[in-house]
Amino acid sequence: MTEKVSLSYKGKTYEYSTITGSENEEAFDISCLRRETGLITMDYGYQNTGSTKSSITYVNGEQGILRYRGYSIEDLAEKATFPETAWLLIYGELPTEEELTVFRRLLTENSLVHANLLHFFREVPPSAHPMGILSSVVNALGLFAPKYYDAETDASELELMITALISKIRTIAAFSYKASIGEPFVYPEANRSYCANFLNMMFSSHTKPYVVNPIMEKVLNTLLIIHADHEQNCSTSTVRMVGSSQANLYASVCAGICALWGPLHGGANQAVLETLIRVQKSGMTIKEVLEKAKSKEDPFKLSGFGHRVYKSYDPRAKILKGLMEKLFNEEDSQDPLIDIARELEHQALQDDYFIERKLYPNVDFYSGILYRAMGIPTNMLTVMFAIGRLPGWIAHWKEMHNDPQSKINRPRQIYTGPSQKKWIDRNLRG
Ligand code: CMC
């Protein structure tokens, strides 16, 4: 029997049916609440509000579980490739060999951006933040698309548009880096994997030979898989919010990139590295960093710690920490930031403030150190997150479009401004 939730208000009782997910998560459906009671709900930051049903990603924050379409993040991170994972998220199943071959070919064939767009990279100031460049160029890609996605676009056109976007985002990221350091663009090469192609476009140059390190290629592959989706997070909800008005895919993804940029979300990876560098350079102690993070007078937060959903160790952080330890043993290289990060984690996890609030390292705590080992500059870390998250955004945008229950997203509010005022003629000029 389906459970009901009852609500008593002004002497009347109302009943609401419950919805149970495939992992026994429960909600109650209040879609007729206002019509029946005149009430709306208030939930700052949507801490308890479900915006949709979704079959893409499952997160269990208490037990530290993350699965894409049923597959554990641990298996995917170790055994899958990023293009395979992108396909899985977007189309619901792992690709067959034939599907993957076609997907790879289309990724290669659609990797270039329109030549007219190259002017943009050259004209923006070198100090421009790469997330601003990425969001602008992704939106501009739509201007060059023969047709925006709309209800009439057939499935194969949409598939091509999706593949082209996944391919071009890494070209845009690499070109923005080359433009910022004043070097000529390095074009994608057909015989390289998704990750090797990106590393080559970033670091190869006419004056310095560059050979893609297969270990770094594998690390990048894992990082992108780990970023690929995380259910209704801030940027994905933004993509769904914008897409709910039937805005096109490019505009919706552009909005998602902008939402990811903030330091409470994807921008935290840049903030983590900046904190570690600050400790290294200024001689600030770990204790001082933690005191600053705990102080209610100081807006500083310990980036890379805490999560809305995870109240245990973020499984993505666990994988990345293991990868970091392995990489720095295998490669016999060192980064002084690692010891600082390890000590920061150690002290935070023993501190009552962090214990009481269940604040653990999140995905952004160790990702920056791994990207740094590849040579990715600090201000591009969130761009890397965006490249990885793109398939997730697309999967959610597509799921929303295909869901007959979806509606334009339009929350309500409780108005707290002045009541109606009488207009008094003031006879002012201008
Ligand atoms: N440093 C210091 N205090 C913190 C931190 C932190 N990193 N995170 C949470 N708190 C405190 C917060 O001040 C609050 O304290 P109190 O109860 O005394 O008011 C308590 O812990 C609960 O935090 P909250 O801000 O109410 O939690 P939230 O769910 O609204 O925010 C968060 C989640 C991720 C925005 C937050 O933990 C945070 O700001 N972390 C640092 C930024 C960060 O690492 N973001 C990346 C998140 S993972 C990647 C992604 O998916 O975006």
Short mmCIF file of C-alpha atoms and ligand atoms in Angstrom, two decimals:
data_model
loop_
_atom_site.label_atom_id
_atom_site.label_comp_id
_atom_site.label_asym_id
_atom_site.label_seq_id
_atom_site.Cartn_x
_atom_site.Cartn_y
_atom_site.Cartn_z
CA MET A 1 0.00 0.00 0.00
CA THR A 2 1.34 3.47 -0.87
CA GLU A 3 2.07 5.57 2.19
CA LYS A 4 0.38 8.97 2.51
CA VAL A 5 1.59 12.11 4.18
CA SER A 6 -1.04 14.21 5.91
CA LEU A 7 -0.94 17.90 6.61
CA SER A 8 -3.27 19.72 8.99
CA TYR A 9 -3.87 23.38 8.37
CA LYS A 10 -6.63 25.68 9.57
CA GLY A 11 -8.72 22.79 10.84
CA LYS A 12 -8.55 20.73 7.67
CA THR A 13 -6.45 17.68 6.84
CA TYR A 14 -4.92 17.10 3.43
CA GLU A 15 -3.28 13.94 2.16
CA TYR A 16 -0.36 13.68 -0.22
CA SER A 17 0.85 10.55 -1.92
CA THR A 18 4.43 9.40 -1.66
CA ILE A 19 6.84 8.56 -4.44
CA THR A 20 9.49 5.89 -3.95
CA GLY A 21 12.62 5.71 -6.08
CA SER A 22 14.40 2.55 -7.19
CA GLU A 23 16.82 2.87 -4.25
CA ASN A 24 13.91 3.45 -1.84
CA GLU A 25 14.39 7.19 -1.62
CA GLU A 26 11.12 8.79 -0.64
CA ALA A 27 9.32 12.00 -1.41
CA PHE A 28 5.80 13.27 -1.08
CA ASP A 29 4.13 14.93 -4.00
CA ILE A 30 2.93 18.44 -3.25
CA SER A 31 2.16 19.50 -6.82
CA CYS A 32 -1.43 20.38 -5.84
CA LEU A 33 -0.50 21.95 -2.46
CA ARG A 34 -1.19 25.57 -3.34
CA ARG A 35 -4.37 24.79 -5.22
CA GLU A 36 -5.73 22.84 -2.25
CA THR A 37 -4.40 24.81 0.71
CA GLY A 38 -3.23 28.21 -0.56
CA LEU A 39 0.21 27.41 0.89
CA ILE A 40 3.56 27.20 -0.80
CA THR A 41 6.64 25.60 0.73
CA MET A 42 9.76 27.55 1.70
CA ASP A 43 13.13 25.81 1.32
CA TYR A 44 16.15 28.11 0.95
CA GLY A 45 18.76 26.54 -1.29
CA TYR A 46 16.32 23.67 -2.10
CA GLN A 47 17.78 21.53 0.65
CA ASN A 48 14.71 19.29 0.78
CA THR A 49 13.13 19.91 -2.59
CA GLY A 50 13.05 17.37 -5.38
CA SER A 51 12.77 19.07 -8.77
CA THR A 52 12.39 15.94 -10.88
CA LYS A 53 12.52 12.17 -11.09
CA SER A 54 15.69 11.10 -12.87
CA SER A 55 17.20 7.78 -13.92
CA ILE A 56 20.70 9.07 -14.65
CA THR A 57 22.73 9.21 -11.44
CA TYR A 58 22.29 7.89 -7.93
CA VAL A 59 24.01 9.53 -4.97
CA ASN A 60 23.75 8.29 -1.41
CA GLY A 61 25.40 10.92 0.75
CA GLU A 62 25.26 8.97 4.01
CA GLN A 63 26.93 5.87 2.60
CA GLY A 64 29.20 7.62 0.10
CA ILE A 65 27.73 5.92 -2.98
CA LEU A 66 27.79 7.35 -6.52
CA ARG A 67 26.53 5.45 -9.56
CA TYR A 68 25.95 6.47 -13.17
CA ARG A 69 23.05 4.50 -14.70
CA GLY A 70 23.64 1.84 -12.05
CA TYR A 71 27.43 1.48 -12.52
CA SER A 72 29.60 2.38 -9.53
CA ILE A 73 31.94 5.33 -9.89
CA GLU A 74 34.77 3.08 -8.70
CA ASP A 75 34.26 0.65 -11.61
CA LEU A 76 33.82 3.40 -14.17
CA ALA A 77 36.86 5.35 -12.96
CA GLU A 78 39.05 2.27 -13.20
CA LYS A 79 37.69 0.50 -16.25
CA ALA A 80 35.82 2.87 -18.58
CA THR A 81 36.88 5.60 -20.97
CA PHE A 82 35.45 9.09 -20.85
CA PRO A 83 33.65 8.78 -24.24
CA GLU A 84 32.08 5.49 -23.10
CA THR A 85 30.94 7.14 -19.87
CA ALA A 86 29.55 10.13 -21.77
CA TRP A 87 27.54 7.76 -23.97
CA LEU A 88 26.32 5.82 -20.94
CA LEU A 89 25.06 8.96 -19.25
CA ILE A 90 23.40 10.41 -22.33
CA TYR A 91 21.88 7.28 -23.86
CA GLY A 92 21.31 5.16 -20.76
CA GLU A 93 23.42 2.07 -21.62
CA LEU A 94 27.08 1.44 -22.34
CA PRO A 95 27.73 1.74 -26.09
CA THR A 96 28.13 -1.40 -28.20
CA GLU A 97 31.46 -1.73 -30.00
CA GLU A 98 29.85 -0.42 -33.17
CA GLU A 99 28.21 2.55 -31.42
CA LEU A 100 31.49 3.44 -29.75
CA THR A 101 33.38 3.29 -33.03
CA VAL A 102 30.91 5.66 -34.68
CA PHE A 103 30.89 7.94 -31.63
CA ARG A 104 34.71 8.12 -31.64
CA ARG A 105 34.74 8.88 -35.37
CA LEU A 106 32.19 11.66 -34.94
CA LEU A 107 34.14 13.10 -32.00
CA THR A 108 37.17 13.28 -34.27
CA GLU A 109 35.32 14.69 -37.28
CA ASN A 110 33.64 17.42 -35.25
CA SER A 111 36.51 18.66 -33.15
CA LEU A 112 37.20 21.94 -34.95
CA VAL A 113 35.52 25.24 -34.15
CA HIS A 114 34.41 27.53 -36.96
CA ALA A 115 37.32 29.64 -38.27
CA ASN A 116 35.39 32.88 -37.63
CA LEU A 117 35.37 32.06 -33.94
CA LEU A 118 39.16 32.04 -33.79
CA HIS A 119 39.15 35.86 -33.80
CA PHE A 120 37.38 35.80 -30.48
CA PHE A 121 40.23 33.93 -28.77
CA ARG A 122 42.75 36.40 -30.14
CA GLU A 123 40.79 39.49 -29.14
CA VAL A 124 39.99 38.72 -25.48
CA PRO A 125 42.53 40.10 -23.00
CA PRO A 126 45.09 37.47 -21.89
CA SER A 127 43.90 38.04 -18.32
CA ALA A 128 40.33 36.93 -19.18
CA HIS A 129 39.19 34.06 -17.00
CA PRO A 130 39.02 30.83 -19.05
CA MET A 131 35.52 30.06 -17.66
CA GLY A 132 34.26 33.34 -19.14
CA ILE A 133 35.83 32.44 -22.48
CA LEU A 134 34.42 28.91 -22.38
CA SER A 135 30.87 29.98 -21.62
CA SER A 136 30.96 32.71 -24.28
CA VAL A 137 32.32 30.44 -27.00
CA VAL A 138 29.94 27.59 -26.18
CA ASN A 139 27.02 29.98 -26.51
CA ALA A 140 28.51 31.35 -29.74
CA LEU A 141 28.78 27.81 -31.16
CA GLY A 142 25.02 27.87 -31.41
CA LEU A 143 25.27 30.81 -33.80
CA PHE A 144 27.25 28.62 -36.17
CA ALA A 145 25.03 25.57 -35.82
CA PRO A 146 22.94 24.98 -38.91
CA LYS A 147 19.91 24.50 -36.72
CA TYR A 148 19.29 24.93 -33.02
CA TYR A 149 17.67 22.00 -31.32
CA ASP A 150 13.93 22.37 -31.27
CA ALA A 151 11.01 19.99 -31.14
CA GLU A 152 11.35 19.29 -34.88
CA THR A 153 15.03 18.34 -34.80
CA ASP A 154 15.28 14.63 -35.48
CA ALA A 155 17.22 12.25 -33.26
CA SER A 156 20.23 11.91 -35.57
CA GLU A 157 20.65 15.71 -35.87
CA LEU A 158 20.48 16.02 -32.11
CA GLU A 159 22.97 13.19 -31.68
CA LEU A 160 25.41 14.95 -33.99
CA MET A 161 24.96 18.25 -32.16
CA ILE A 162 25.62 16.54 -28.82
CA THR A 163 28.73 14.75 -30.09
CA ALA A 164 30.08 17.92 -31.69
CA LEU A 165 29.65 19.83 -28.44
CA ILE A 166 31.49 17.15 -26.41
CA SER A 167 34.29 17.25 -28.95
CA LYS A 168 34.54 21.01 -29.38
CA ILE A 169 34.54 21.90 -25.68
CA ARG A 170 38.08 20.51 -25.30
CA THR A 171 39.27 22.36 -28.41
CA ILE A 172 37.82 25.61 -27.02
CA ALA A 173 39.54 25.02 -23.66
CA ALA A 174 42.92 24.33 -25.28
CA PHE A 175 42.65 27.25 -27.73
CA SER A 176 41.80 29.67 -24.92
CA TYR A 177 44.95 28.54 -23.10
CA LYS A 178 47.14 28.92 -26.18
CA ALA A 179 45.70 32.38 -26.85
CA SER A 180 46.33 33.41 -23.22
CA ILE A 181 50.04 32.52 -23.46
CA GLY A 182 50.36 34.00 -26.96
CA GLU A 183 51.15 30.71 -28.72
CA PRO A 184 49.68 29.47 -32.01
CA PHE A 185 46.77 27.03 -31.77
CA VAL A 186 47.53 23.33 -32.03
CA TYR A 187 44.78 21.56 -33.95
CA PRO A 188 43.18 18.25 -32.95
CA GLU A 189 44.61 15.12 -34.57
CA ALA A 190 42.46 12.27 -35.80
CA ASN A 191 44.60 9.41 -34.47
CA ARG A 192 44.55 10.51 -30.83
CA SER A 193 42.19 9.54 -28.02
CA TYR A 194 39.88 12.18 -26.51
CA CYS A 195 42.23 12.86 -23.59
CA ALA A 196 45.52 12.60 -25.52
CA ASN A 197 44.16 15.02 -28.11
CA PHE A 198 43.37 17.55 -25.42
CA LEU A 199 46.79 17.27 -23.76
CA ASN A 200 48.48 17.60 -27.14
CA MET A 201 46.45 20.71 -28.06
CA MET A 202 47.38 22.23 -24.69
CA PHE A 203 51.06 21.47 -24.46
CA SER A 204 52.46 20.73 -27.87
CA SER A 205 54.12 23.66 -29.62
CA HIS A 206 56.21 24.37 -32.70
CA THR A 207 59.31 24.99 -30.64
CA LYS A 208 59.02 22.28 -27.96
CA PRO A 209 58.31 18.67 -28.86
CA TYR A 210 55.65 17.21 -26.58
CA VAL A 211 54.91 13.55 -26.07
CA VAL A 212 51.68 12.70 -24.27
CA ASN A 213 52.51 10.77 -21.11
CA PRO A 214 50.15 7.72 -21.08
CA ILE A 215 49.95 7.87 -17.29
CA MET A 216 48.71 11.48 -17.45
CA GLU A 217 46.30 10.51 -20.22
CA LYS A 218 44.84 7.84 -17.93
CA VAL A 219 44.68 10.24 -14.97
CA LEU A 220 42.84 12.79 -17.11
CA ASN A 221 40.43 10.11 -18.29
CA THR A 222 39.64 9.22 -14.67
CA LEU A 223 39.20 12.84 -13.64
CA LEU A 224 36.76 13.53 -16.48
CA ILE A 225 34.73 10.42 -15.60
CA ILE A 226 34.61 11.50 -11.97
CA HIS A 227 33.31 14.94 -12.96
CA ALA A 228 30.80 13.61 -15.49
CA ASP A 229 27.58 13.81 -13.47
CA HIS A 230 26.29 14.42 -9.99
CA GLU A 231 22.51 14.53 -10.25
CA GLN A 232 20.70 17.82 -9.43
CA ASN A 233 23.71 19.94 -8.44
CA CYS A 234 23.75 23.72 -8.95
CA SER A 235 25.02 23.76 -12.56
CA THR A 236 22.91 20.80 -13.70
CA SER A 237 19.81 22.34 -12.14
CA THR A 238 20.74 25.55 -13.99
CA VAL A 239 20.94 23.68 -17.29
CA ARG A 240 17.53 22.17 -16.56
CA MET A 241 16.14 25.53 -15.44
CA VAL A 242 17.25 27.31 -18.61
CA GLY A 243 16.32 24.35 -20.82
CA SER A 244 12.87 24.21 -19.23
CA SER A 245 11.97 27.38 -21.14
CA GLN A 246 12.91 25.41 -24.30
CA ALA A 247 16.11 27.42 -24.71
CA ASN A 248 18.53 25.61 -27.02
CA LEU A 249 21.25 23.23 -25.89
CA TYR A 250 24.12 25.74 -26.30
CA ALA A 251 22.38 28.43 -24.25
CA SER A 252 21.48 25.91 -21.55
CA VAL A 253 25.04 24.53 -21.32
CA CYS A 254 26.47 28.06 -21.37
CA ALA A 255 24.34 28.84 -18.30
CA GLY A 256 25.56 25.63 -16.65
CA ILE A 257 29.19 26.66 -17.19
CA CYS A 258 28.51 30.01 -15.54
CA ALA A 259 26.87 28.30 -12.55
CA LEU A 260 29.81 25.91 -12.20
CA TRP A 261 32.26 28.82 -12.09
CA GLY A 262 31.41 29.92 -8.53
CA PRO A 263 33.74 28.90 -5.68
CA LEU A 264 30.99 27.10 -3.77
CA HIS A 265 30.57 24.77 -6.74
CA GLY A 266 33.15 23.84 -9.43
CA GLY A 267 35.25 26.95 -8.76
CA ALA A 268 36.24 25.30 -5.47
CA ASN A 269 39.07 23.39 -7.20
CA GLN A 270 40.79 26.67 -8.10
CA ALA A 271 40.16 27.98 -4.57
CA VAL A 272 41.71 24.84 -3.00
CA LEU A 273 44.91 25.23 -4.96
CA GLU A 274 45.05 28.94 -4.13
CA THR A 275 44.75 28.07 -0.41
CA LEU A 276 47.51 25.45 -0.62
CA ILE A 277 49.77 27.87 -2.49
CA ARG A 278 49.02 30.55 0.08
CA VAL A 279 50.11 28.22 2.90
CA GLN A 280 53.26 27.32 0.98
CA LYS A 281 54.22 30.89 0.15
CA SER A 282 53.04 32.95 3.11
CA GLY A 283 54.07 30.56 5.84
CA MET A 284 50.52 30.60 7.20
CA THR A 285 50.07 27.50 9.35
CA ILE A 286 47.41 24.84 8.81
CA LYS A 287 46.01 25.70 12.22
CA GLU A 288 45.58 29.31 11.11
CA VAL A 289 43.79 28.18 7.92
CA LEU A 290 41.39 26.06 9.96
CA GLU A 291 40.75 28.84 12.47
CA LYS A 292 39.98 31.20 9.59
CA ALA A 293 37.56 28.65 8.07
CA LYS A 294 35.79 28.19 11.40
CA SER A 295 35.47 31.86 12.23
CA LYS A 296 31.96 33.24 11.76
CA GLU A 297 33.43 36.73 11.22
CA ASP A 298 35.55 35.59 8.29
CA PRO A 299 33.86 34.77 4.96
CA PHE A 300 36.69 32.32 4.13
CA LYS A 301 35.66 28.66 3.84
CA LEU A 302 37.90 25.65 3.56
CA SER A 303 37.34 24.97 -0.13
CA GLY A 304 37.32 21.31 -1.06
CA PHE A 305 35.55 20.44 2.21
CA GLY A 306 31.86 19.89 2.88
CA HIS A 307 29.03 18.95 0.58
CA ARG A 308 25.28 19.39 0.48
CA VAL A 309 24.69 15.68 -0.08
CA TYR A 310 27.76 13.82 1.23
CA LYS A 311 27.83 13.58 4.99
CA SER A 312 30.62 11.00 4.73
CA TYR A 313 33.81 10.87 2.64
CA ASP A 314 32.98 11.83 -0.96
CA PRO A 315 33.70 8.65 -3.00
CA ARG A 316 35.16 10.82 -5.77
CA ALA A 317 37.66 12.37 -3.35
CA LYS A 318 38.62 8.87 -2.17
CA ILE A 319 39.41 7.78 -5.73
CA LEU A 320 41.35 10.96 -6.48
CA LYS A 321 43.37 10.74 -3.28
CA GLY A 322 44.36 7.15 -4.18
CA LEU A 323 45.24 8.25 -7.69
CA MET A 324 47.39 11.08 -6.36
CA GLU A 325 49.32 8.79 -4.00
CA LYS A 326 49.87 6.28 -6.83
CA LEU A 327 50.86 8.91 -9.39
CA PHE A 328 53.42 10.58 -7.20
CA ASN A 329 54.96 7.23 -6.25
CA GLU A 330 55.08 5.95 -9.83
CA GLU A 331 56.27 9.16 -11.40
CA ASP A 332 58.86 9.77 -8.72
CA SER A 333 57.98 13.42 -8.89
CA GLN A 334 57.01 15.60 -5.99
CA ASP A 335 54.82 18.57 -5.36
CA PRO A 336 55.18 20.39 -2.04
CA LEU A 337 51.44 21.07 -2.12
CA ILE A 338 50.72 17.37 -1.51
CA ASP A 339 52.12 17.38 1.98
CA ILE A 340 50.21 20.56 2.77
CA ALA A 341 46.97 19.01 1.46
CA ARG A 342 47.52 15.77 3.40
CA GLU A 343 48.18 17.66 6.63
CA LEU A 344 45.22 19.98 6.06
CA GLU A 345 42.94 16.99 5.61
CA HIS A 346 44.43 15.21 8.63
CA GLN A 347 43.96 18.18 10.96
CA ALA A 348 40.48 19.07 9.66
CA LEU A 349 39.22 15.52 10.15
CA GLN A 350 40.33 15.64 13.81
CA ASP A 351 38.79 19.02 14.49
CA ASP A 352 35.47 19.08 16.38
CA TYR A 353 34.05 21.81 14.11
CA PHE A 354 34.48 19.59 11.04
CA ILE A 355 33.48 16.39 12.86
CA GLU A 356 30.23 17.87 14.22
CA ARG A 357 29.23 19.25 10.83
CA LYS A 358 30.29 16.09 8.96
CA LEU A 359 32.64 18.04 6.70
CA TYR A 360 34.88 15.74 4.64
CA PRO A 361 37.07 16.34 1.59
CA ASN A 362 35.00 16.62 -1.57
CA VAL A 363 35.90 16.02 -5.23
CA ASP A 364 37.66 19.38 -5.49
CA PHE A 365 40.15 18.79 -2.69
CA TYR A 366 42.60 16.61 -4.61
CA SER A 367 41.63 17.22 -8.25
CA GLY A 368 43.66 20.44 -8.50
CA ILE A 369 46.90 18.72 -7.49
CA LEU A 370 46.37 16.08 -10.20
CA TYR A 371 45.62 18.68 -12.88
CA ARG A 372 48.66 20.65 -11.75
CA ALA A 373 50.80 17.54 -12.27
CA MET A 374 49.66 17.59 -15.92
CA GLY A 375 50.64 21.23 -16.25
CA ILE A 376 47.10 22.64 -16.26
CA PRO A 377 47.24 26.20 -14.89
CA THR A 378 45.28 27.01 -11.73
CA ASN A 379 42.78 29.30 -13.47
CA MET A 380 41.82 26.48 -15.85
CA LEU A 381 40.89 23.93 -13.21
CA THR A 382 37.19 24.73 -13.34
CA VAL A 383 37.30 24.50 -17.14
CA MET A 384 38.50 20.91 -16.70
CA PHE A 385 35.53 20.28 -14.42
CA ALA A 386 33.24 21.72 -17.13
CA ILE A 387 34.70 19.46 -19.86
CA GLY A 388 34.00 16.48 -17.62
CA ARG A 389 30.54 17.63 -16.54
CA LEU A 390 29.28 18.32 -20.06
CA PRO A 391 27.87 14.81 -20.71
CA GLY A 392 25.94 15.03 -17.44
CA TRP A 393 24.44 18.39 -18.39
CA ILE A 394 23.46 17.03 -21.79
CA ALA A 395 21.96 13.87 -20.29
CA HIS A 396 19.80 15.94 -17.94
CA TRP A 397 18.80 18.42 -20.64
CA LYS A 398 17.76 15.50 -22.87
CA GLU A 399 15.95 13.65 -20.08
CA MET A 400 14.00 16.81 -19.27
CA HIS A 401 13.02 17.33 -22.91
CA ASN A 402 11.76 13.76 -23.18
CA ASP A 403 9.84 13.81 -19.90
CA PRO A 404 6.12 14.39 -20.49
CA GLN A 405 5.83 15.65 -16.89
CA SER A 406 8.37 18.43 -17.29
CA LYS A 407 7.20 22.01 -17.06
CA ILE A 408 8.85 25.39 -17.23
CA ASN A 409 10.70 25.82 -13.93
CA ARG A 410 9.15 28.65 -12.03
CA PRO A 411 9.44 28.73 -8.23
CA ARG A 412 7.19 30.87 -6.06
CA GLN A 413 8.16 33.37 -3.37
CA ILE A 414 6.81 35.04 -0.26
CA TYR A 415 6.75 38.75 -0.99
CA THR A 416 8.19 40.90 1.84
CA GLY A 417 8.25 44.35 0.15
CA PRO A 418 5.93 47.29 0.82
CA SER A 419 2.17 47.03 0.31
CA GLN A 420 0.62 49.18 -2.40
CA LYS A 421 1.71 52.81 -2.22
CA LYS A 422 -0.18 55.77 -3.57
CA TRP A 423 1.62 57.67 -6.36
CA ILE A 424 2.13 61.35 -5.49
CA ASP A 425 3.01 63.72 -8.36
CA ARG A 426 6.45 65.16 -7.69
CA ASN A 427 6.86 67.41 -10.75
CA LEU A 428 10.55 66.54 -11.08
CA ARG A 429 12.30 67.05 -14.41
CA GLY A 430 14.24 64.47 -16.36
N1 CMC B 1 34.57 25.41 5.64
C1 CMC B 1 34.10 25.86 6.80
N2 CMC B 1 32.82 25.68 7.24
C2 CMC B 1 32.00 24.99 6.44
C3 CMC B 1 32.43 24.48 5.19
C4 CMC B 1 33.75 24.69 4.80
N3 CMC B 1 34.22 24.23 3.65
N4 CMC B 1 31.39 23.85 4.61
C5 CMC B 1 30.35 23.97 5.44
N5 CMC B 1 30.72 24.63 6.56
C6 CMC B 1 29.88 24.91 7.73
C7 CMC B 1 28.90 26.04 7.45
O1 CMC B 1 29.46 27.30 7.78
C8 CMC B 1 27.75 25.65 8.36
O2 CMC B 1 28.13 25.96 9.68
P1 CMC B 1 27.00 26.40 10.79
O3 CMC B 1 26.11 25.22 10.93
O4 CMC B 1 27.78 26.73 12.00
O5 CMC B 1 26.29 27.59 10.20
C9 CMC B 1 27.72 24.13 8.28
O6 CMC B 1 29.08 23.76 7.95
C10 CMC B 1 26.78 23.59 7.20
O7 CMC B 1 27.19 24.13 5.94
P2 CMC B 1 26.23 24.80 4.88
O8 CMC B 1 26.93 25.92 4.24
O9 CMC B 1 24.89 25.07 5.50
O10 CMC B 1 26.06 23.57 3.88
P3 CMC B 1 25.53 23.64 2.39
O11 CMC B 1 25.01 22.29 2.09
O12 CMC B 1 24.62 24.79 2.22
O13 CMC B 1 26.85 23.96 1.54
C11 CMC B 1 28.91 23.66 0.41
C12 CMC B 1 27.62 22.99 0.92
C13 CMC B 1 29.64 22.67 -0.50
C14 CMC B 1 28.54 24.90 -0.43
C15 CMC B 1 29.79 24.04 1.61
O14 CMC B 1 30.17 22.88 2.32
C16 CMC B 1 31.02 24.84 1.19
O15 CMC B 1 30.93 26.05 1.07
N6 CMC B 1 32.17 24.16 0.96
C17 CMC B 1 33.35 24.83 0.42
C18 CMC B 1 33.21 25.00 -1.08
C19 CMC B 1 33.39 23.69 -1.82
O16 CMC B 1 34.31 22.93 -1.56
N7 CMC B 1 32.52 23.46 -2.80
C20 CMC B 1 32.61 22.28 -3.68
C21 CMC B 1 31.53 21.30 -3.40
S1 CMC B 1 31.83 19.70 -4.21
C22 CMC B 1 31.83 20.08 -5.91
C23 CMC B 1 30.48 20.40 -6.38
O17 CMC B 1 29.69 19.48 -6.62
O18 CMC B 1 30.19 21.58 -6.51
#
